[in-house]
Coordinates of C-alpha atoms in Angstrom, one line a residue:
X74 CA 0.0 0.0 0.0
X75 CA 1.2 3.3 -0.9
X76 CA 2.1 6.2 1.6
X77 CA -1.5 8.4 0.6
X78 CA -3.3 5.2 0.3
X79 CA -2.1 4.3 4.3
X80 CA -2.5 7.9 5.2
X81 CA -6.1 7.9 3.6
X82 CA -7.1 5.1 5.6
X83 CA -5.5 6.2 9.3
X84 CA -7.4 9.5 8.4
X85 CA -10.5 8.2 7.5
X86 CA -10.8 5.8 10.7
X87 CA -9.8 9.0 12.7
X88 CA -12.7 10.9 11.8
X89 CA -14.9 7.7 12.4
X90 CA -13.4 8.1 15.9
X91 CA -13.9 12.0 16.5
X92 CA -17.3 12.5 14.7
X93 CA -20.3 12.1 16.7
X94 CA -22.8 9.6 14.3
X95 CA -26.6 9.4 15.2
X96 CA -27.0 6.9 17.5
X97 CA -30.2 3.9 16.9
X98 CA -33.6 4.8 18.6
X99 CA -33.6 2.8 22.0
X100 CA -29.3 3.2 22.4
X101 CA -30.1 7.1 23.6
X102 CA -31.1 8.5 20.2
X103 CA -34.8 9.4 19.0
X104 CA -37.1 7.7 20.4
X105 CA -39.1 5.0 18.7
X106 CA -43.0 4.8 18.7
X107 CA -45.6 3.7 17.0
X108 CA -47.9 7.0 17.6
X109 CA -48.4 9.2 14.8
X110 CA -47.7 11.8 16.8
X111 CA -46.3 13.0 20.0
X112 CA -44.5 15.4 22.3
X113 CA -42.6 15.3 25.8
X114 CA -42.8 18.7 27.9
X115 CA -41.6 19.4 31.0
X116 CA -44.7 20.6 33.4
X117 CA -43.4 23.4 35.4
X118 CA -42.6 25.8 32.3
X119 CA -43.9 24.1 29.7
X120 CA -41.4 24.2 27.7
X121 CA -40.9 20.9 24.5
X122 CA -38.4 18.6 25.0
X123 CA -38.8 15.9 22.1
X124 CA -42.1 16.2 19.5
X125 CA -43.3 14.4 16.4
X126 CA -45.3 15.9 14.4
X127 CA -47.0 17.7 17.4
X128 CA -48.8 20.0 15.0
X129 CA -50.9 17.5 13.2
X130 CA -54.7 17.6 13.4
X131 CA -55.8 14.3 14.9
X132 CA -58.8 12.8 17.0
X133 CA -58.2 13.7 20.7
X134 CA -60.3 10.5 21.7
X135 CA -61.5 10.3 25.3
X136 CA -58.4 12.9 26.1
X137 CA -61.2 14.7 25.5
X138 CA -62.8 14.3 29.1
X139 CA -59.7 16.5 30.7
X140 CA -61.2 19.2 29.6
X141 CA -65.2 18.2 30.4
X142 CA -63.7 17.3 34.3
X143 CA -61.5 20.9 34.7
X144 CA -64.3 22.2 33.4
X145 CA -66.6 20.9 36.0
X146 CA -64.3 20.9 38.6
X147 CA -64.2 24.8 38.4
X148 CA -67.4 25.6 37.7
X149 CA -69.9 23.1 39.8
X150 CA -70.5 22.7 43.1
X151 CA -69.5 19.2 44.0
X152 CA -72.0 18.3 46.1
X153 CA -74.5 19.1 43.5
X154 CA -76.7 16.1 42.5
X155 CA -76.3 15.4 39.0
X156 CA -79.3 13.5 37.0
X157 CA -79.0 11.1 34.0
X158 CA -81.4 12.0 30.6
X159 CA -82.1 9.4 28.6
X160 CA -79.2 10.6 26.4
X161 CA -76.6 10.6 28.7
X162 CA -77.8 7.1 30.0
X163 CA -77.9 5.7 26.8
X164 CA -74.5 6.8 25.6
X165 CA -72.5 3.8 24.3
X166 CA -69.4 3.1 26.0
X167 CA -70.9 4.4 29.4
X168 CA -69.5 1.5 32.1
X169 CA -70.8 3.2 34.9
X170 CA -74.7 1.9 33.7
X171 CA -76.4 4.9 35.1
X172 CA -80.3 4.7 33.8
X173 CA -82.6 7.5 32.7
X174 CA -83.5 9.2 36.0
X175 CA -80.9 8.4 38.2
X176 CA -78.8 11.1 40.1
X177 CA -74.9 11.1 41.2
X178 CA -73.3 13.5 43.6
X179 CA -71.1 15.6 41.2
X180 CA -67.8 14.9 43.0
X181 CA -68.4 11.0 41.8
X182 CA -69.8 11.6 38.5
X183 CA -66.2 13.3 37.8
X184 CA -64.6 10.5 39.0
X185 CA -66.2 8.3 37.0
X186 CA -65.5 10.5 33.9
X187 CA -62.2 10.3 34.8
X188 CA -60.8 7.2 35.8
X189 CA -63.6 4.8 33.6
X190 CA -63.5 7.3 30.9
X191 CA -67.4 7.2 31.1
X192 CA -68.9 8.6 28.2
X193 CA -72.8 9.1 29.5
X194 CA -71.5 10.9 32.3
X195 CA -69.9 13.4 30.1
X196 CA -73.2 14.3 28.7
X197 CA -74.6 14.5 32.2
X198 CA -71.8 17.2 33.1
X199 CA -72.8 19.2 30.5
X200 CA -75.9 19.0 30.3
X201 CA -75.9 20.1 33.7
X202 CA -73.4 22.5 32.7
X203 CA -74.5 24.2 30.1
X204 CA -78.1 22.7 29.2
X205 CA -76.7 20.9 26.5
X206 CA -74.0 20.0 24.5
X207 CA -73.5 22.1 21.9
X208 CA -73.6 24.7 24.0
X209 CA -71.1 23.3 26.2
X210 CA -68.9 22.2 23.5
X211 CA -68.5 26.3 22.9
X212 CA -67.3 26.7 26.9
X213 CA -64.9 24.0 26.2
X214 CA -63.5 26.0 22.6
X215 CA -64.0 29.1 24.9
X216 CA -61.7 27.5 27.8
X217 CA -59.2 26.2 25.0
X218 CA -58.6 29.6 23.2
X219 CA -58.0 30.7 27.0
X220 CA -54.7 28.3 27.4
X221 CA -53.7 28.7 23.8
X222 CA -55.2 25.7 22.4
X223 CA -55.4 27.2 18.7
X224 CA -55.4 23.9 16.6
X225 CA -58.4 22.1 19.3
X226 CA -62.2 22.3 18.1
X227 CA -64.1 20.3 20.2
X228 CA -68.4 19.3 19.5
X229 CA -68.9 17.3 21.9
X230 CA -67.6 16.4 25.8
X231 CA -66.2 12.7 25.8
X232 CA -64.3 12.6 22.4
X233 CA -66.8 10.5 20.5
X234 CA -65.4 10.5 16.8
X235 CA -66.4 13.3 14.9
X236 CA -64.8 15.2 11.8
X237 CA -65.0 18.9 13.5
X238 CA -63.6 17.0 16.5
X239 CA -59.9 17.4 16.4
X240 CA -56.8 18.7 18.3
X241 CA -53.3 18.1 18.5
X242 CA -50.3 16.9 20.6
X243 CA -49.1 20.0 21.2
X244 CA -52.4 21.7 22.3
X245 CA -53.3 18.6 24.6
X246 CA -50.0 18.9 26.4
X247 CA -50.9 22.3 27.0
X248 CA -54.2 21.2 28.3
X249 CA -52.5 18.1 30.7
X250 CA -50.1 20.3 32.2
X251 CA -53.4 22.9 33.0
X252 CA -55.6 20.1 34.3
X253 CA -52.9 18.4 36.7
X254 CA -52.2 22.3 38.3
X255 CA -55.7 21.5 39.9
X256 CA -55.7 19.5 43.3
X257 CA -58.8 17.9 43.1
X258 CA -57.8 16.8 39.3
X259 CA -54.2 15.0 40.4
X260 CA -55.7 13.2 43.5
X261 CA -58.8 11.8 40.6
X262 CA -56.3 10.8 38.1
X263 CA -53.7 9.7 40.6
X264 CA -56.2 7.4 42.2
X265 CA -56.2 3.6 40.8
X266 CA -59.9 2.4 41.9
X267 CA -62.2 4.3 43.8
X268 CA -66.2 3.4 44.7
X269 CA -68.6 5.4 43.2
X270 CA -72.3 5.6 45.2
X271 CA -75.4 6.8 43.6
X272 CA -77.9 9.0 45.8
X273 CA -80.8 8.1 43.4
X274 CA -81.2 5.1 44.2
X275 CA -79.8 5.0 47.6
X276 CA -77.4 2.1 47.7
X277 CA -76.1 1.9 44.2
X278 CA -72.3 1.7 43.8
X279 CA -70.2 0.8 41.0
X280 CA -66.3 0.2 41.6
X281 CA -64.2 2.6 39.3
X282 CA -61.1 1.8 37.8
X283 CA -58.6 3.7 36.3
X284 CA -57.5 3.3 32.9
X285 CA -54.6 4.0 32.9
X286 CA -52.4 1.1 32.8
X287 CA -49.2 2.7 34.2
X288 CA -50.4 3.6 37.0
X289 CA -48.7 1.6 39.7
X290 CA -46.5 0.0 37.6
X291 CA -44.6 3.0 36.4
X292 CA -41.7 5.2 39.0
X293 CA -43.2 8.0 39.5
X294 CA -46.5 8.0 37.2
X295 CA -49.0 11.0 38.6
X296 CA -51.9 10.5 36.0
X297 CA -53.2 11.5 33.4
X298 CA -55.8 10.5 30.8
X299 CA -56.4 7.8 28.2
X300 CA -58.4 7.6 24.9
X301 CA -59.6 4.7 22.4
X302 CA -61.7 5.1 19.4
X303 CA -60.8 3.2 15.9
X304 CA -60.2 6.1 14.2
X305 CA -58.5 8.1 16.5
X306 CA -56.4 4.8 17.7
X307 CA -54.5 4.8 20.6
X308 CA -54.3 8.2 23.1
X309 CA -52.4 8.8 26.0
X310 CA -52.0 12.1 27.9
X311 CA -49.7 10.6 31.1
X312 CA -47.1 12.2 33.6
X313 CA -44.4 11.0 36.1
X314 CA -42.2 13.3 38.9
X315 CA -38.7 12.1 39.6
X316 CA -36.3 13.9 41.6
X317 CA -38.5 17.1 41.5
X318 CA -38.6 17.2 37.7
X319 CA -42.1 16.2 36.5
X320 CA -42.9 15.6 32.7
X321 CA -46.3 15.5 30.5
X322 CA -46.3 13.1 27.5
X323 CA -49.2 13.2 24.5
X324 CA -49.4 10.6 21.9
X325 CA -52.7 10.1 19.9
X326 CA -53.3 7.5 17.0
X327 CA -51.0 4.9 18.3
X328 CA -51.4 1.2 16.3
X329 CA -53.1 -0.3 19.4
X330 CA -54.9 0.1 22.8
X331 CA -51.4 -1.6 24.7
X332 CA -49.1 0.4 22.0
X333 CA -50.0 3.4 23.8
X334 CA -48.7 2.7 27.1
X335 CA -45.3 1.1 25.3
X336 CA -44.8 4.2 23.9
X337 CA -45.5 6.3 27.1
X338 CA -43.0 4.7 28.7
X339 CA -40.5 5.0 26.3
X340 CA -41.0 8.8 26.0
X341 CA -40.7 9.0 29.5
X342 CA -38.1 7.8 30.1
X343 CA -36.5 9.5 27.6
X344 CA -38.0 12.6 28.6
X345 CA -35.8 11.6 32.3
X346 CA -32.6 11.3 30.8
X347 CA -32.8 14.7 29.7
X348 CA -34.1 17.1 32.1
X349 CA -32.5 17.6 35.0
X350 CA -33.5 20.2 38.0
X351 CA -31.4 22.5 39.7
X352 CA -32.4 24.1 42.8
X353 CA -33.1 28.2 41.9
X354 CA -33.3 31.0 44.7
X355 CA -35.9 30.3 47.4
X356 CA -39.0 32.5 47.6
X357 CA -37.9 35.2 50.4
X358 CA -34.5 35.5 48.3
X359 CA -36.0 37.7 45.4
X360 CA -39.2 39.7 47.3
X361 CA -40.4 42.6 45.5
X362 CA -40.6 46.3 47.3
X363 CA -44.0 48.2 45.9
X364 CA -45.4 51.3 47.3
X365 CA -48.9 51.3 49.0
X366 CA -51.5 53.7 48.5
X367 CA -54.1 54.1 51.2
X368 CA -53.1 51.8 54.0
X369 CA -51.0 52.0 57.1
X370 CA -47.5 51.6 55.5
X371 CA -45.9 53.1 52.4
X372 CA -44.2 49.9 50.9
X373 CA -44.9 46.4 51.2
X374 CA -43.1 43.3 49.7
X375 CA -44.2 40.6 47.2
X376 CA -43.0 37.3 47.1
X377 CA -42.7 34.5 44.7
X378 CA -45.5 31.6 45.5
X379 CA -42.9 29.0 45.7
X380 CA -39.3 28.7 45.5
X381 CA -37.9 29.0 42.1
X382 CA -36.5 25.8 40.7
X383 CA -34.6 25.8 37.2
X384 CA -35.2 22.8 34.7
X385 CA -32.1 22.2 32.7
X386 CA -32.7 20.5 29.1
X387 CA -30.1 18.0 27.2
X388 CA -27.3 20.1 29.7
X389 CA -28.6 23.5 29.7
X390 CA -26.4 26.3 32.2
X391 CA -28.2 27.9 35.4
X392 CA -26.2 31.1 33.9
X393 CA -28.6 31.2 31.3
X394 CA -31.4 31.8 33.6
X395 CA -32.9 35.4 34.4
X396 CA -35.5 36.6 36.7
X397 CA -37.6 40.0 36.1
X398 CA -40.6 41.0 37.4
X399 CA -43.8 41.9 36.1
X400 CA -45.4 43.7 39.0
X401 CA -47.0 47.3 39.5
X402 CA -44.6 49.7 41.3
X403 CA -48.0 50.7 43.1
X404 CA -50.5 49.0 45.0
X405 CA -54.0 49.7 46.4
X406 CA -54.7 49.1 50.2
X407 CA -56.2 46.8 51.7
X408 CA -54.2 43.6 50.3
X409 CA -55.2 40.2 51.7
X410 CA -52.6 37.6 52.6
X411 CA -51.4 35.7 49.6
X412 CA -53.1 38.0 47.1
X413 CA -52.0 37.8 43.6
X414 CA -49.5 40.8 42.4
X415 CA -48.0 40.1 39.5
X416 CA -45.6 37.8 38.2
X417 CA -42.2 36.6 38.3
X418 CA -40.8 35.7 35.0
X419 CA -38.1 33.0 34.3
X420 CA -36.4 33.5 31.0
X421 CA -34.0 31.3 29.9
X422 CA -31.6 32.9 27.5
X423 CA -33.3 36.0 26.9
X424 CA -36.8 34.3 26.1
X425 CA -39.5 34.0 28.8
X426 CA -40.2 29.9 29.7
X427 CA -42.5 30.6 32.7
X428 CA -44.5 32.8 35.1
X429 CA -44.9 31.9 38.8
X430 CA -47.4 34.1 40.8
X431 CA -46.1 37.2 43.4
X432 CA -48.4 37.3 46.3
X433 CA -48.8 39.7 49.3
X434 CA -48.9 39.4 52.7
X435 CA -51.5 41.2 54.7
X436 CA -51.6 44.8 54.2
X437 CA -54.4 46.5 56.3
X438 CA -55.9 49.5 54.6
X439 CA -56.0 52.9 56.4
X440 CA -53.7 56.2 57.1
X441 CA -50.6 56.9 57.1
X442 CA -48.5 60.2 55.9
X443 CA -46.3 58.0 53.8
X444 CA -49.0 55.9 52.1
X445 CA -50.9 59.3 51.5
X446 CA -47.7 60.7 49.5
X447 CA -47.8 56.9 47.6
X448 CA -50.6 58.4 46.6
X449 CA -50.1 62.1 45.9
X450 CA -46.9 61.0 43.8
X451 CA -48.4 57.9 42.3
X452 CA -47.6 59.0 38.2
X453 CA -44.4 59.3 38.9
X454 CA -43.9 56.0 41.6
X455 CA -45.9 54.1 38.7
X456 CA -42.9 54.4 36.1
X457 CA -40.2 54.3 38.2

């Protein structure tokens, strides 16, 4: 072999050696699933840390229900009684059995909605609701437009396969990581089995399980929702906390019912080997002074409503991180303990990734020569 042909060869098995090649889904490349689409985000902020084609229109499926159950959840009294029409009762895919007639307290009806993905007792929330369906399908598209959901149309509250019925990964993660900010939500969807009583008639019950098969069986796993149809295949809104970092997975129109989970896990865990958490300021390290008009004391301080925490993506720098506020410069007397003012905005890099509340503590109104200057010179205190 001739001295360029040797050289050639050392050269070439050189770069083989320095050059980092793609490495096969499943060996800590892409992952590999059988969904259509997908997308892993990381709850606190939001913020995407894998997607496949996230943007494509595709049947949401029983995923569906997390927005029928916030929705109920924030607008019905619990306790309520909750009566079945003959639509609602005769709903296929209803497991719960409910007949024409017979009443639920609220509380369970959500249950059931959630964790037997019951579709008669979606069209008992909103009938109750709203009246009826159609008109609740247009709070639900009202709610969505509210957290950004600009690719969702819903028509109908369980996810029942329709063409104007539709959404996306990227606008159901949006709705998961929403949803599971609710307490009562996370303890529903966190639960595995739960008994569900009827109060007409007294002494009905009907034993709830959850669908979600990884629940229990996966480290971590904190909910969320499932979804089946034949069109829209296999759905899966789930989430799992490790080591304080806690990550939301959609998938819709995997090849089968079990598919779904597979692939959950696997994004998952992928989604864990690349986010780590680092421990930020706590709360009391970056208060906020703002003036007070019309109370007892000229200035007060604002606080952050938790400590601030920094998720770090595929090896991301703390550096990177920046912390402004978003908070009037004056504020009116009285001000209750843990009152909303403003926000605290994490940027990462220059571009804004999440906004945790400020909140007061208790500032009684009243008099005082320094609040009534606050007041006097408030155009000028407001753009200082």
């Amino acid at each position: 072999m001739k001295f360029w042909q040797k050289f050639s060869a050392v050269f070439v098995v050189l770069c083989m050696l320095t050059i980092h090649l793609p490495v096969a889904a499943g060996e800590g490349g892409e992952p590999e699933v059988t969904a259509e689409a997908a997308i892993i985000i990381e709850s606190t902020t939001g913020r995407v840390i894998w997607e496949k084609n996230a943007d494509a229109h595709l049947y949401p499926a029983s995923m569906t229900k997390m927005m029928t159950g916030i929705l109920a959840l924030e607008k019905m009294d619990m306790k309520s009684a909750v009566t079945y029409s003959q639509y609602a009762a005769y709903t296929e895919s209803s497991p719960l059995g409910a007949r024409p007639g017979e009443s639920l307290v609220a509380k369970d009806l959500v249950t059931g909605l959630l964790l037997e993905s019951d579709n008669g007792a979606a069209i008992a929330l909103a009938e109750k609701m709203a009246g009826d369906v159609t008109s609740f399908a247009a709070e639900m598209n009202s709610k969505a437009q509210q957290l950004g959901m600009h690719d969702t149309n819903f028509v109908n509250p369980n996810g029942l396969t329709d063409k104007d019925h539709y959404s996306t990964a990227r606008d159901m993660a949006k709705l998961a990581r929403y949803v599971m900010k609710n307490n009562d939500f996370r303890k529903i969807v966190g639960t595995s089995a739960r008994d569900i009583y009827w109060r007409n008639p007294v002494g009905k019950m009907y034993r709830a399980e959850n669908t979600n098969k990884l629940l229990g069986k996966y480290d971590g796993i904190t909910g969320i929702k499932t979804g089946w149809t034949r069109a829209a295949g296999g759905c899966l809104a789930v989430s799992a906390k490790r080591d304080g970092v806690e990550l939301i997975v959609v998938l819709m129109k995997a090849d089968t019912p079990d598919d779904r989970f597979t692939d959950g896990a696997k994004l998952l865990d992928y989604g864990f080997e690349h986010v780590k958490m680092a421990k930020g300021p706590a709360k009391e390290k970056v208060r906020h002074k703002v003036w007070v008009k019309g109370g007892e004391q000229a200035t007060a301080y604002v606080y952050p409503s938790q400590d601030i925490d920094y998720p770090l993506i595929n090896g991301e720098d703390t550096g990177k991180y920046t912390l402004t506020y978003d908070v009037p410069n004056v504020v009116d007397a009285p001000l209750q303990a843990g009152e909303p003012v403003g926000q605290l905005v994490l940027r990462y890099d220059g571009q804004a990734v999440e906004e945790v509340p400020m909140i007061s503590d208790k500032v009684p109104g009243g008099f005082s020569v320094g609040s009534w200057l606050v007041g006097v010179f408030e155009g000028v205190l407001k753009h200082i």
